[in-house]
JSON list of C-alpha atoms and ligand atoms in Angstrom, two decimals:
[
{"chain": "A", "resi": 1, "resn": "MET", "atom": "CA", "xyz": [69.42, 44.04, 31.73]},
{"chain": "A", "resi": 2, "resn": "ASN", "atom": "CA", "xyz": [71.99, 46.82, 31.67]},
{"chain": "A", "resi": 3, "resn": "ARG", "atom": "CA", "xyz": [73.40, 45.84, 28.31]},
{"chain": "A", "resi": 4, "resn": "ILE", "atom": "CA", "xyz": [72.64, 48.47, 25.71]},
{"chain": "A", "resi": 5, "resn": "LYS", "atom": "CA", "xyz": [71.97, 47.02, 22.27]},
{"chain": "A", "resi": 6, "resn": "ASP", "atom": "CA", "xyz": [71.00, 48.53, 18.91]},
{"chain": "A", "resi": 7, "resn": "ILE", "atom": "CA", "xyz": [73.77, 51.11, 19.06]},
{"chain": "A", "resi": 8, "resn": "PRO", "atom": "CA", "xyz": [73.49, 53.44, 16.04]},
{"chain": "A", "resi": 9, "resn": "ALA", "atom": "CA", "xyz": [75.75, 52.56, 13.12]},
{"chain": "A", "resi": 10, "resn": "GLN", "atom": "CA", "xyz": [77.64, 55.87, 13.25]},
{"chain": "A", "resi": 11, "resn": "TYR", "atom": "CA", "xyz": [78.10, 55.85, 17.02]},
{"chain": "A", "resi": 12, "resn": "GLU", "atom": "CA", "xyz": [81.55, 54.23, 17.22]},
{"chain": "A", "resi": 13, "resn": "ALA", "atom": "CA", "xyz": [83.00, 56.55, 14.58]},
{"chain": "A", "resi": 14, "resn": "ILE", "atom": "CA", "xyz": [81.63, 59.56, 16.48]},
{"chain": "A", "resi": 15, "resn": "VAL", "atom": "CA", "xyz": [83.10, 58.23, 19.76]},
{"chain": "A", "resi": 16, "resn": "PHE", "atom": "CA", "xyz": [86.48, 57.90, 18.03]},
{"chain": "A", "resi": 17, "resn": "LYS", "atom": "CA", "xyz": [86.39, 61.51, 16.79]},
{"chain": "A", "resi": 18, "resn": "THR", "atom": "CA", "xyz": [85.03, 62.74, 20.12]},
{"chain": "A", "resi": 19, "resn": "LYS", "atom": "CA", "xyz": [87.99, 61.23, 21.98]},
{"chain": "A", "resi": 20, "resn": "ALA", "atom": "CA", "xyz": [90.44, 62.57, 19.39]},
{"chain": "A", "resi": 21, "resn": "LEU", "atom": "CA", "xyz": [89.08, 66.07, 20.01]},
{"chain": "A", "resi": 22, "resn": "GLY", "atom": "CA", "xyz": [89.29, 65.61, 23.78]},
{"chain": "A", "resi": 23, "resn": "PHE", "atom": "CA", "xyz": [85.59, 66.56, 24.14]},
{"chain": "A", "resi": 24, "resn": "ASP", "atom": "CA", "xyz": [84.79, 65.75, 27.75]},
{"chain": "A", "resi": 25, "resn": "MET", "atom": "CA", "xyz": [81.03, 66.30, 28.01]},
{"chain": "A", "resi": 26, "resn": "PRO", "atom": "CA", "xyz": [79.61, 63.48, 25.86]},
{"chain": "A", "resi": 27, "resn": "SER", "atom": "CA", "xyz": [76.19, 61.95, 26.49]},
{"chain": "A", "resi": 28, "resn": "ASP", "atom": "CA", "xyz": [76.38, 58.27, 27.42]},
{"chain": "A", "resi": 29, "resn": "LEU", "atom": "CA", "xyz": [74.79, 55.11, 26.02]},
{"chain": "A", "resi": 30, "resn": "GLN", "atom": "CA", "xyz": [72.00, 55.01, 28.59]},
{"chain": "A", "resi": 31, "resn": "THR", "atom": "CA", "xyz": [70.91, 58.54, 27.78]},
{"chain": "A", "resi": 32, "resn": "GLY", "atom": "CA", "xyz": [71.07, 57.76, 24.08]},
{"chain": "A", "resi": 33, "resn": "SER", "atom": "CA", "xyz": [69.05, 54.59, 24.40]},
{"chain": "A", "resi": 34, "resn": "LEU", "atom": "CA", "xyz": [66.28, 56.34, 26.33]},
{"chain": "A", "resi": 35, "resn": "LEU", "atom": "CA", "xyz": [66.20, 59.21, 23.84]},
{"chain": "A", "resi": 36, "resn": "LYS", "atom": "CA", "xyz": [65.81, 56.71, 21.01]},
{"chain": "A", "resi": 37, "resn": "THR", "atom": "CA", "xyz": [62.84, 55.07, 22.74]},
{"chain": "A", "resi": 38, "resn": "LEU", "atom": "CA", "xyz": [61.18, 58.43, 23.38]},
{"chain": "A", "resi": 39, "resn": "ALA", "atom": "CA", "xyz": [61.79, 59.59, 19.79]},
{"chain": "A", "resi": 40, "resn": "ALA", "atom": "CA", "xyz": [60.19, 56.37, 18.55]},
{"chain": "A", "resi": 41, "resn": "SER", "atom": "CA", "xyz": [57.10, 57.04, 20.68]},
{"chain": "A", "resi": 42, "resn": "LYS", "atom": "CA", "xyz": [56.34, 60.16, 18.66]},
{"chain": "A", "resi": 43, "resn": "PRO", "atom": "CA", "xyz": [55.84, 59.45, 14.95]},
{"chain": "A", "resi": 44, "resn": "GLY", "atom": "CA", "xyz": [55.85, 62.49, 12.71]},
{"chain": "A", "resi": 45, "resn": "SER", "atom": "CA", "xyz": [57.36, 64.56, 15.48]},
{"chain": "A", "resi": 46, "resn": "ARG", "atom": "CA", "xyz": [59.39, 67.74, 15.68]},
{"chain": "A", "resi": 47, "resn": "ILE", "atom": "CA", "xyz": [62.41, 67.27, 17.95]},
{"chain": "A", "resi": 48, "resn": "LEU", "atom": "CA", "xyz": [64.88, 69.83, 19.30]},
{"chain": "A", "resi": 49, "resn": "GLU", "atom": "CA", "xyz": [68.33, 69.13, 20.74]},
{"chain": "A", "resi": 50, "resn": "LEU", "atom": "CA", "xyz": [70.12, 71.99, 22.46]},
{"chain": "A", "resi": 51, "resn": "GLY", "atom": "CA", "xyz": [73.82, 71.06, 22.66]},
{"chain": "A", "resi": 52, "resn": "THR", "atom": "CA", "xyz": [74.73, 68.83, 19.72]},
{"chain": "A", "resi": 53, "resn": "GLY", "atom": "CA", "xyz": [78.32, 68.26, 20.80]},
{"chain": "A", "resi": 54, "resn": "THR", "atom": "CA", "xyz": [79.78, 65.78, 18.32]},
{"chain": "A", "resi": 55, "resn": "GLY", "atom": "CA", "xyz": [76.38, 64.17, 17.71]},
{"chain": "A", "resi": 56, "resn": "LEU", "atom": "CA", "xyz": [76.44, 61.18, 20.06]},
{"chain": "A", "resi": 57, "resn": "ALA", "atom": "CA", "xyz": [72.91, 61.68, 21.40]},
{"chain": "A", "resi": 58, "resn": "THR", "atom": "CA", "xyz": [71.88, 63.01, 17.99]},
{"chain": "A", "resi": 59, "resn": "SER", "atom": "CA", "xyz": [72.69, 59.63, 16.45]},
{"chain": "A", "resi": 60, "resn": "TRP", "atom": "CA", "xyz": [70.43, 57.90, 18.98]},
{"chain": "A", "resi": 61, "resn": "ILE", "atom": "CA", "xyz": [67.56, 60.34, 18.47]},
{"chain": "A", "resi": 62, "resn": "LEU", "atom": "CA", "xyz": [67.80, 59.90, 14.70]},
{"chain": "A", "resi": 63, "resn": "SER", "atom": "CA", "xyz": [67.76, 56.13, 15.03]},
{"chain": "A", "resi": 64, "resn": "GLY", "atom": "CA", "xyz": [64.44, 56.31, 16.90]},
{"chain": "A", "resi": 65, "resn": "MET", "atom": "CA", "xyz": [62.75, 58.75, 14.52]},
{"chain": "A", "resi": 66, "resn": "ASP", "atom": "CA", "xyz": [60.33, 57.64, 11.84]},
{"chain": "A", "resi": 67, "resn": "PRO", "atom": "CA", "xyz": [60.74, 58.96, 8.27]},
{"chain": "A", "resi": 68, "resn": "GLN", "atom": "CA", "xyz": [58.30, 61.83, 8.86]},
{"chain": "A", "resi": 69, "resn": "SER", "atom": "CA", "xyz": [59.99, 63.16, 12.02]},
{"chain": "A", "resi": 70, "resn": "ARG", "atom": "CA", "xyz": [62.35, 66.13, 11.94]},
{"chain": "A", "resi": 71, "resn": "LEU", "atom": "CA", "xyz": [65.18, 67.14, 14.28]},
{"chain": "A", "resi": 72, "resn": "ILE", "atom": "CA", "xyz": [66.83, 70.51, 14.81]},
{"chain": "A", "resi": 73, "resn": "SER", "atom": "CA", "xyz": [70.13, 70.33, 16.71]},
{"chain": "A", "resi": 74, "resn": "VAL", "atom": "CA", "xyz": [71.84, 73.51, 17.95]},
{"chain": "A", "resi": 75, "resn": "ASP", "atom": "CA", "xyz": [75.40, 74.07, 19.19]},
{"chain": "A", "resi": 76, "resn": "ASN", "atom": "CA", "xyz": [77.75, 77.06, 19.07]},
{"chain": "A", "resi": 77, "resn": "ASN", "atom": "CA", "xyz": [80.96, 75.05, 18.61]},
{"chain": "A", "resi": 78, "resn": "ALA", "atom": "CA", "xyz": [81.63, 74.70, 14.87]},
{"chain": "A", "resi": 79, "resn": "LEU", "atom": "CA", "xyz": [84.33, 72.06, 15.30]},
{"chain": "A", "resi": 80, "resn": "LEU", "atom": "CA", "xyz": [82.04, 69.77, 17.31]},
{"chain": "A", "resi": 81, "resn": "VAL", "atom": "CA", "xyz": [79.10, 70.32, 14.97]},
{"chain": "A", "resi": 82, "resn": "SER", "atom": "CA", "xyz": [81.32, 69.48, 11.96]},
{"chain": "A", "resi": 83, "resn": "VAL", "atom": "CA", "xyz": [81.87, 65.98, 13.39]},
{"chain": "A", "resi": 84, "resn": "ALA", "atom": "CA", "xyz": [78.12, 65.45, 13.78]},
{"chain": "A", "resi": 85, "resn": "GLN", "atom": "CA", "xyz": [77.43, 66.81, 10.29]},
{"chain": "A", "resi": 86, "resn": "GLU", "atom": "CA", "xyz": [80.08, 64.61, 8.72]},
{"chain": "A", "resi": 87, "resn": "GLN", "atom": "CA", "xyz": [78.82, 61.46, 10.42]},
{"chain": "A", "resi": 88, "resn": "LEU", "atom": "CA", "xyz": [75.06, 62.04, 10.36]},
{"chain": "A", "resi": 89, "resn": "LYS", "atom": "CA", "xyz": [74.06, 62.81, 6.82]},
{"chain": "A", "resi": 90, "resn": "ASP", "atom": "CA", "xyz": [70.30, 62.59, 7.03]},
{"chain": "A", "resi": 91, "resn": "GLU", "atom": "CA", "xyz": [67.66, 64.81, 5.46]},
{"chain": "A", "resi": 92, "resn": "ARG", "atom": "CA", "xyz": [65.55, 64.65, 8.63]},
{"chain": "A", "resi": 93, "resn": "ILE", "atom": "CA", "xyz": [68.07, 66.69, 10.61]},
{"chain": "A", "resi": 94, "resn": "GLU", "atom": "CA", "xyz": [68.97, 70.36, 10.50]},
{"chain": "A", "resi": 95, "resn": "PHE", "atom": "CA", "xyz": [72.22, 71.28, 12.24]},
{"chain": "A", "resi": 96, "resn": "VAL", "atom": "CA", "xyz": [72.35, 74.86, 13.46]},
{"chain": "A", "resi": 97, "resn": "CYS", "atom": "CA", "xyz": [75.69, 76.28, 14.52]},
{"chain": "A", "resi": 98, "resn": "ALA", "atom": "CA", "xyz": [74.60, 79.26, 16.58]},
{"chain": "A", "resi": 99, "resn": "ASP", "atom": "CA", "xyz": [74.52, 80.67, 20.05]},
{"chain": "A", "resi": 100, "resn": "GLY", "atom": "CA", "xyz": [71.76, 78.84, 21.90]},
{"chain": "A", "resi": 101, "resn": "TYR", "atom": "CA", "xyz": [70.67, 81.96, 23.81]},
{"chain": "A", "resi": 102, "resn": "GLU", "atom": "CA", "xyz": [70.07, 83.84, 20.56]},
{"chain": "A", "resi": 103, "resn": "TRP", "atom": "CA", "xyz": [68.51, 80.85, 18.81]},
{"chain": "A", "resi": 104, "resn": "ILE", "atom": "CA", "xyz": [65.98, 80.20, 21.60]},
{"chain": "A", "resi": 105, "resn": "ARG", "atom": "CA", "xyz": [64.98, 83.87, 21.75]},
{"chain": "A", "resi": 106, "resn": "SER", "atom": "CA", "xyz": [64.54, 84.19, 18.00]},
{"chain": "A", "resi": 107, "resn": "TYR", "atom": "CA", "xyz": [62.92, 80.84, 17.13]},
{"chain": "A", "resi": 108, "resn": "ASN", "atom": "CA", "xyz": [59.43, 81.39, 15.78]},
{"chain": "A", "resi": 109, "resn": "GLY", "atom": "CA", "xyz": [58.69, 78.09, 14.05]},
{"chain": "A", "resi": 110, "resn": "ALA", "atom": "CA", "xyz": [56.34, 75.28, 15.02]},
{"chain": "A", "resi": 111, "resn": "PRO", "atom": "CA", "xyz": [56.50, 73.88, 18.58]},
{"chain": "A", "resi": 112, "resn": "PHE", "atom": "CA", "xyz": [58.32, 70.67, 19.46]},
{"chain": "A", "resi": 113, "resn": "ASP", "atom": "CA", "xyz": [57.18, 67.24, 20.67]},
{"chain": "A", "resi": 114, "resn": "LEU", "atom": "CA", "xyz": [60.48, 66.27, 22.29]},
{"chain": "A", "resi": 115, "resn": "LEU", "atom": "CA", "xyz": [63.28, 68.48, 23.53]},
{"chain": "A", "resi": 116, "resn": "PHE", "atom": "CA", "xyz": [66.69, 67.34, 24.80]},
{"chain": "A", "resi": 117, "resn": "ALA", "atom": "CA", "xyz": [68.15, 70.30, 26.70]},
{"chain": "A", "resi": 118, "resn": "ASP", "atom": "CA", "xyz": [71.87, 69.57, 26.96]},
{"chain": "A", "resi": 119, "resn": "ALA", "atom": "CA", "xyz": [73.45, 73.03, 27.11]},
{"chain": "A", "resi": 120, "resn": "MET", "atom": "CA", "xyz": [73.20, 75.90, 29.58]},
{"chain": "A", "resi": 121, "resn": "PRO", "atom": "CA", "xyz": [70.76, 77.80, 27.36]},
{"chain": "A", "resi": 122, "resn": "GLY", "atom": "CA", "xyz": [67.55, 75.80, 27.51]},
{"chain": "A", "resi": 123, "resn": "LYS", "atom": "CA", "xyz": [68.29, 74.26, 30.89]},
{"chain": "A", "resi": 124, "resn": "TYR", "atom": "CA", "xyz": [69.72, 76.42, 33.65]},
{"chain": "A", "resi": 125, "resn": "ASP", "atom": "CA", "xyz": [69.30, 79.55, 31.52]},
{"chain": "A", "resi": 126, "resn": "LEU", "atom": "CA", "xyz": [66.21, 80.57, 29.50]},
{"chain": "A", "resi": 127, "resn": "PHE", "atom": "CA", "xyz": [64.18, 77.68, 30.86]},
{"chain": "A", "resi": 128, "resn": "GLU", "atom": "CA", "xyz": [60.84, 79.52, 30.51]},
{"chain": "A", "resi": 129, "resn": "GLU", "atom": "CA", "xyz": [61.55, 80.55, 26.93]},
{"chain": "A", "resi": 130, "resn": "THR", "atom": "CA", "xyz": [62.64, 77.01, 26.07]},
{"chain": "A", "resi": 131, "resn": "PHE", "atom": "CA", "xyz": [59.72, 75.27, 27.78]},
{"chain": "A", "resi": 132, "resn": "ALA", "atom": "CA", "xyz": [57.41, 77.57, 25.81]},
{"chain": "A", "resi": 133, "resn": "LEU", "atom": "CA", "xyz": [58.74, 75.95, 22.61]},
{"chain": "A", "resi": 134, "resn": "LEU", "atom": "CA", "xyz": [57.17, 72.61, 23.61]},
{"chain": "A", "resi": 135, "resn": "LYS", "atom": "CA", "xyz": [53.66, 71.48, 22.71]},
{"chain": "A", "resi": 136, "resn": "THR", "atom": "CA", "xyz": [51.32, 70.47, 25.50]},
{"chain": "A", "resi": 137, "resn": "GLY", "atom": "CA", "xyz": [52.05, 66.76, 25.83]},
{"chain": "A", "resi": 138, "resn": "GLY", "atom": "CA", "xyz": [55.60, 67.37, 24.70]},
{"chain": "A", "resi": 139, "resn": "ILE", "atom": "CA", "xyz": [58.57, 65.94, 26.57]},
{"chain": "A", "resi": 140, "resn": "TYR", "atom": "CA", "xyz": [61.44, 67.97, 28.04]},
{"chain": "A", "resi": 141, "resn": "PHE", "atom": "CA", "xyz": [64.44, 65.71, 28.74]},
{"chain": "A", "resi": 142, "resn": "ILE", "atom": "CA", "xyz": [67.58, 66.47, 30.74]},
{"chain": "A", "resi": 143, "resn": "ASP", "atom": "CA", "xyz": [70.54, 64.42, 31.95]},
{"chain": "A", "resi": 144, "resn": "ASP", "atom": "CA", "xyz": [73.44, 65.12, 34.36]},
{"chain": "A", "resi": 145, "resn": "MET", "atom": "CA", "xyz": [71.08, 65.68, 37.28]},
{"chain": "A", "resi": 146, "resn": "LEU", "atom": "CA", "xyz": [72.87, 63.34, 39.70]},
{"chain": "A", "resi": 147, "resn": "PRO", "atom": "CA", "xyz": [76.14, 64.66, 41.19]},
{"chain": "A", "resi": 148, "resn": "GLN", "atom": "CA", "xyz": [78.98, 64.24, 38.68]},
{"chain": "A", "resi": 149, "resn": "PRO", "atom": "CA", "xyz": [82.74, 64.30, 39.36]},
{"chain": "A", "resi": 150, "resn": "ASN", "atom": "CA", "xyz": [83.25, 67.12, 36.85]},
{"chain": "A", "resi": 151, "resn": "TRP", "atom": "CA", "xyz": [80.70, 69.48, 38.39]},
{"chain": "A", "resi": 152, "resn": "PRO", "atom": "CA", "xyz": [82.26, 72.84, 39.26]},
{"chain": "A", "resi": 153, "resn": "GLU", "atom": "CA", "xyz": [81.93, 74.51, 42.63]},
{"chain": "A", "resi": 154, "resn": "GLY", "atom": "CA", "xyz": [78.34, 75.59, 43.24]},
{"chain": "A", "resi": 155, "resn": "HIS", "atom": "CA", "xyz": [76.79, 73.42, 40.54]},
{"chain": "A", "resi": 156, "resn": "ALA", "atom": "CA", "xyz": [75.20, 70.99, 43.02]},
{"chain": "A", "resi": 157, "resn": "GLN", "atom": "CA", "xyz": [73.16, 73.85, 44.52]},
{"chain": "A", "resi": 158, "resn": "LYS", "atom": "CA", "xyz": [72.22, 75.04, 41.04]},
{"chain": "A", "resi": 159, "resn": "ALA", "atom": "CA", "xyz": [70.98, 71.57, 40.07]},
{"chain": "A", "resi": 160, "resn": "ALA", "atom": "CA", "xyz": [69.03, 71.21, 43.32]},
{"chain": "A", "resi": 161, "resn": "ALA", "atom": "CA", "xyz": [67.36, 74.61, 42.83]},
{"chain": "A", "resi": 162, "resn": "PHE", "atom": "CA", "xyz": [66.46, 73.69, 39.25]},
{"chain": "A", "resi": 163, "resn": "ILE", "atom": "CA", "xyz": [64.82, 70.45, 40.38]},
{"chain": "A", "resi": 164, "resn": "THR", "atom": "CA", "xyz": [62.91, 72.30, 43.11]},
{"chain": "A", "resi": 165, "resn": "MET", "atom": "CA", "xyz": [61.67, 74.80, 40.53]},
{"chain": "A", "resi": 166, "resn": "LEU", "atom": "CA", "xyz": [60.48, 71.99, 38.24]},
{"chain": "A", "resi": 167, "resn": "GLU", "atom": "CA", "xyz": [58.75, 70.18, 41.10]},
{"chain": "A", "resi": 168, "resn": "SER", "atom": "CA", "xyz": [56.91, 73.33, 42.16]},
{"chain": "A", "resi": 169, "resn": "ARG", "atom": "CA", "xyz": [55.21, 73.87, 38.80]},
{"chain": "A", "resi": 170, "resn": "THR", "atom": "CA", "xyz": [51.65, 72.97, 37.92]},
{"chain": "A", "resi": 171, "resn": "ASP", "atom": "CA", "xyz": [52.14, 72.98, 34.14]},
{"chain": "A", "resi": 172, "resn": "LEU", "atom": "CA", "xyz": [54.09, 69.72, 34.01]},
{"chain": "A", "resi": 173, "resn": "VAL", "atom": "CA", "xyz": [54.56, 66.24, 35.44]},
{"chain": "A", "resi": 174, "resn": "LEU", "atom": "CA", "xyz": [57.98, 64.69, 35.84]},
{"chain": "A", "resi": 175, "resn": "THR", "atom": "CA", "xyz": [59.88, 61.57, 36.77]},
{"chain": "A", "resi": 176, "resn": "LYS", "atom": "CA", "xyz": [63.44, 61.52, 38.11]},
{"chain": "A", "resi": 177, "resn": "LEU", "atom": "CA", "xyz": [65.39, 58.48, 37.01]},
{"chain": "A", "resi": 178, "resn": "ASN", "atom": "CA", "xyz": [68.48, 56.98, 38.57]},
{"chain": "A", "resi": 179, "resn": "TRP", "atom": "CA", "xyz": [69.65, 56.09, 35.09]},
{"chain": "A", "resi": 180, "resn": "SER", "atom": "CA", "xyz": [72.70, 57.32, 33.23]},
{"chain": "A", "resi": 181, "resn": "THR", "atom": "CA", "xyz": [73.94, 60.54, 34.86]},
{"chain": "A", "resi": 182, "resn": "GLY", "atom": "CA", "xyz": [70.52, 61.22, 36.38]},
{"chain": "A", "resi": 183, "resn": "ILE", "atom": "CA", "xyz": [67.69, 61.79, 33.93]},
{"chain": "A", "resi": 184, "resn": "ILE", "atom": "CA", "xyz": [64.57, 63.87, 34.43]},
{"chain": "A", "resi": 185, "resn": "ILE", "atom": "CA", "xyz": [61.71, 63.33, 32.00]},
{"chain": "A", "resi": 186, "resn": "VAL", "atom": "CA", "xyz": [59.18, 66.15, 32.08]},
{"chain": "A", "resi": 187, "resn": "THR", "atom": "CA", "xyz": [55.85, 66.16, 30.25]},
{"chain": "A", "resi": 188, "resn": "LYS", "atom": "CA", "xyz": [54.25, 69.53, 29.66]},
{"chain": "A", "resi": 189, "resn": "THR", "atom": "CA", "xyz": [50.60, 69.39, 30.69]},
{"chain": "A", "resi": 190, "resn": "SER", "atom": "CA", "xyz": [49.48, 72.96, 30.10]},
{"chain": "A", "resi": 191, "resn": "ASN", "atom": "CA", "xyz": [50.43, 76.11, 28.25]},
{"chain": "A", "resi": 192, "resn": "ASN", "atom": "CA", "xyz": [49.58, 78.14, 31.33]},
{"chain": "A", "resi": 193, "resn": "LYS", "atom": "CA", "xyz": [52.78, 78.91, 33.18]},
{"chain": "A", "resi": 194, "resn": "LEU", "atom": "CA", "xyz": [52.81, 77.97, 36.92]},
{"chain": "B", "resi": 201, "resn": "SAM", "atom": "C1", "xyz": [76.93, 68.45, 27.43]},
{"chain": "B", "resi": 201, "resn": "SAM", "atom": "S1", "xyz": [77.54, 68.97, 25.91]},
{"chain": "B", "resi": 201, "resn": "SAM", "atom": "C2", "xyz": [76.45, 68.24, 24.73]},
{"chain": "B", "resi": 201, "resn": "SAM", "atom": "C3", "xyz": [76.71, 66.77, 24.56]},
{"chain": "B", "resi": 201, "resn": "SAM", "atom": "C4", "xyz": [75.93, 66.14, 23.44]},
{"chain": "B", "resi": 201, "resn": "SAM", "atom": "N1", "xyz": [74.48, 66.25, 23.60]},
{"chain": "B", "resi": 201, "resn": "SAM", "atom": "C5", "xyz": [76.30, 64.66, 23.26]},
{"chain": "B", "resi": 201, "resn": "SAM", "atom": "O1", "xyz": [75.43, 63.88, 22.88]},
{"chain": "B", "resi": 201, "resn": "SAM", "atom": "O2", "xyz": [77.45, 64.32, 23.49]},
{"chain": "B", "resi": 201, "resn": "SAM", "atom": "C6", "xyz": [77.05, 70.67, 25.89]},
{"chain": "B", "resi": 201, "resn": "SAM", "atom": "C7", "xyz": [77.18, 71.35, 24.55]},
{"chain": "B", "resi": 201, "resn": "SAM", "atom": "O3", "xyz": [76.65, 72.67, 24.67]},
{"chain": "B", "resi": 201, "resn": "SAM", "atom": "C8", "xyz": [77.36, 73.50, 23.78]},
{"chain": "B", "resi": 201, "resn": "SAM", "atom": "N2", "xyz": [77.16, 74.89, 24.21]},
{"chain": "B", "resi": 201, "resn": "SAM", "atom": "C9", "xyz": [77.71, 75.53, 25.27]},
{"chain": "B", "resi": 201, "resn": "SAM", "atom": "N3", "xyz": [77.30, 76.81, 25.30]},
{"chain": "B", "resi": 201, "resn": "SAM", "atom": "C10", "xyz": [76.46, 76.97, 24.25]},
{"chain": "B", "resi": 201, "resn": "SAM", "atom": "C11", "xyz": [75.72, 78.08, 23.75]},
{"chain": "B", "resi": 201, "resn": "SAM", "atom": "N4", "xyz": [75.75, 79.27, 24.34]},
{"chain": "B", "resi": 201, "resn": "SAM", "atom": "N5", "xyz": [74.97, 77.88, 22.64]},
{"chain": "B", "resi": 201, "resn": "SAM", "atom": "C12", "xyz": [74.92, 76.69, 22.03]},
{"chain": "B", "resi": 201, "resn": "SAM", "atom": "N6", "xyz": [75.61, 75.61, 22.46]},
{"chain": "B", "resi": 201, "resn": "SAM", "atom": "C13", "xyz": [76.37, 75.75, 23.56]},
{"chain": "B", "resi": 201, "resn": "SAM", "atom": "C14", "xyz": [78.78, 73.01, 23.87]},
{"chain": "B", "resi": 201, "resn": "SAM", "atom": "O4", "xyz": [79.52, 73.36, 22.70]},
{"chain": "B", "resi": 201, "resn": "SAM", "atom": "C15", "xyz": [78.60, 71.51, 24.03]},
{"chain": "B", "resi": 201, "resn": "SAM", "atom": "O5", "xyz": [78.73, 70.84, 22.80]}
]
C-alpha cells in the first residue's frame, strides 16, 4: 500500500544532483505521487508551482499532465532551477527564475487549475494574492503542514495560524491529510473572498 510506483524517469538523476548540492528542502515521493494524480485529473490544465527547487515535485507534476496541460514553475535560486531545467526538457513547462513575491504581484495571465505552493511567497506570505490566481474549482496544494524536525523556532505557531485561517474561510473546502509531511488539499469554491 505504501509503496510508491511509477516514479518519473528523471527522478533519480534529480535526487542525485539534489544531494550533491546539499539541498535540504526536497519534496518527497508521497507528495510527488499525489501531485501527479491531481495533475492527471485536470486535462488541458494550467498549473503553477511556487518553489521549483531542483525539480523533484516538478517531475511528478509533469508526469501526470496530458499533452495540452502547461506548467509554470517559479524559484529564485538559479543554481537549483538549472538542475530542474537540465533534467526536465519539456515544452509544456516554463521555468521562471525570479523572486516569488514579485512574480505573484505582477502575474496577469490566465488563472490556474492547480497550484503547488512550496515557498514562503504563495503560502505564508501573499496568500490572498496567490489564491486569487486560482480558478473557482481550482486546487491549492501545500505540504509540510505536520511538525517537521527542521522547523525553526516559532514555525509551529505560524503553521497552526495558517491552518486556522484556511478553516475559517467560506470561499474554499479543504482536507488535511496525514500523508507525506502533512498535506492540505484546498479547492476554491468561490471568487468572493471570505
Ligand atoms: C521547499 S523548497 C521547494 C522544494 C521543491 N518543490 C521540490 O520538489 O523539492 C522551497 C523553495 O523555495 C525557493 N524560494 C525561497 N524563497 C523564494 C522566493 N522569495 N521566491 C522564489 N522562490 C523562493 C527556494 O529556493 C526553494 O527552492
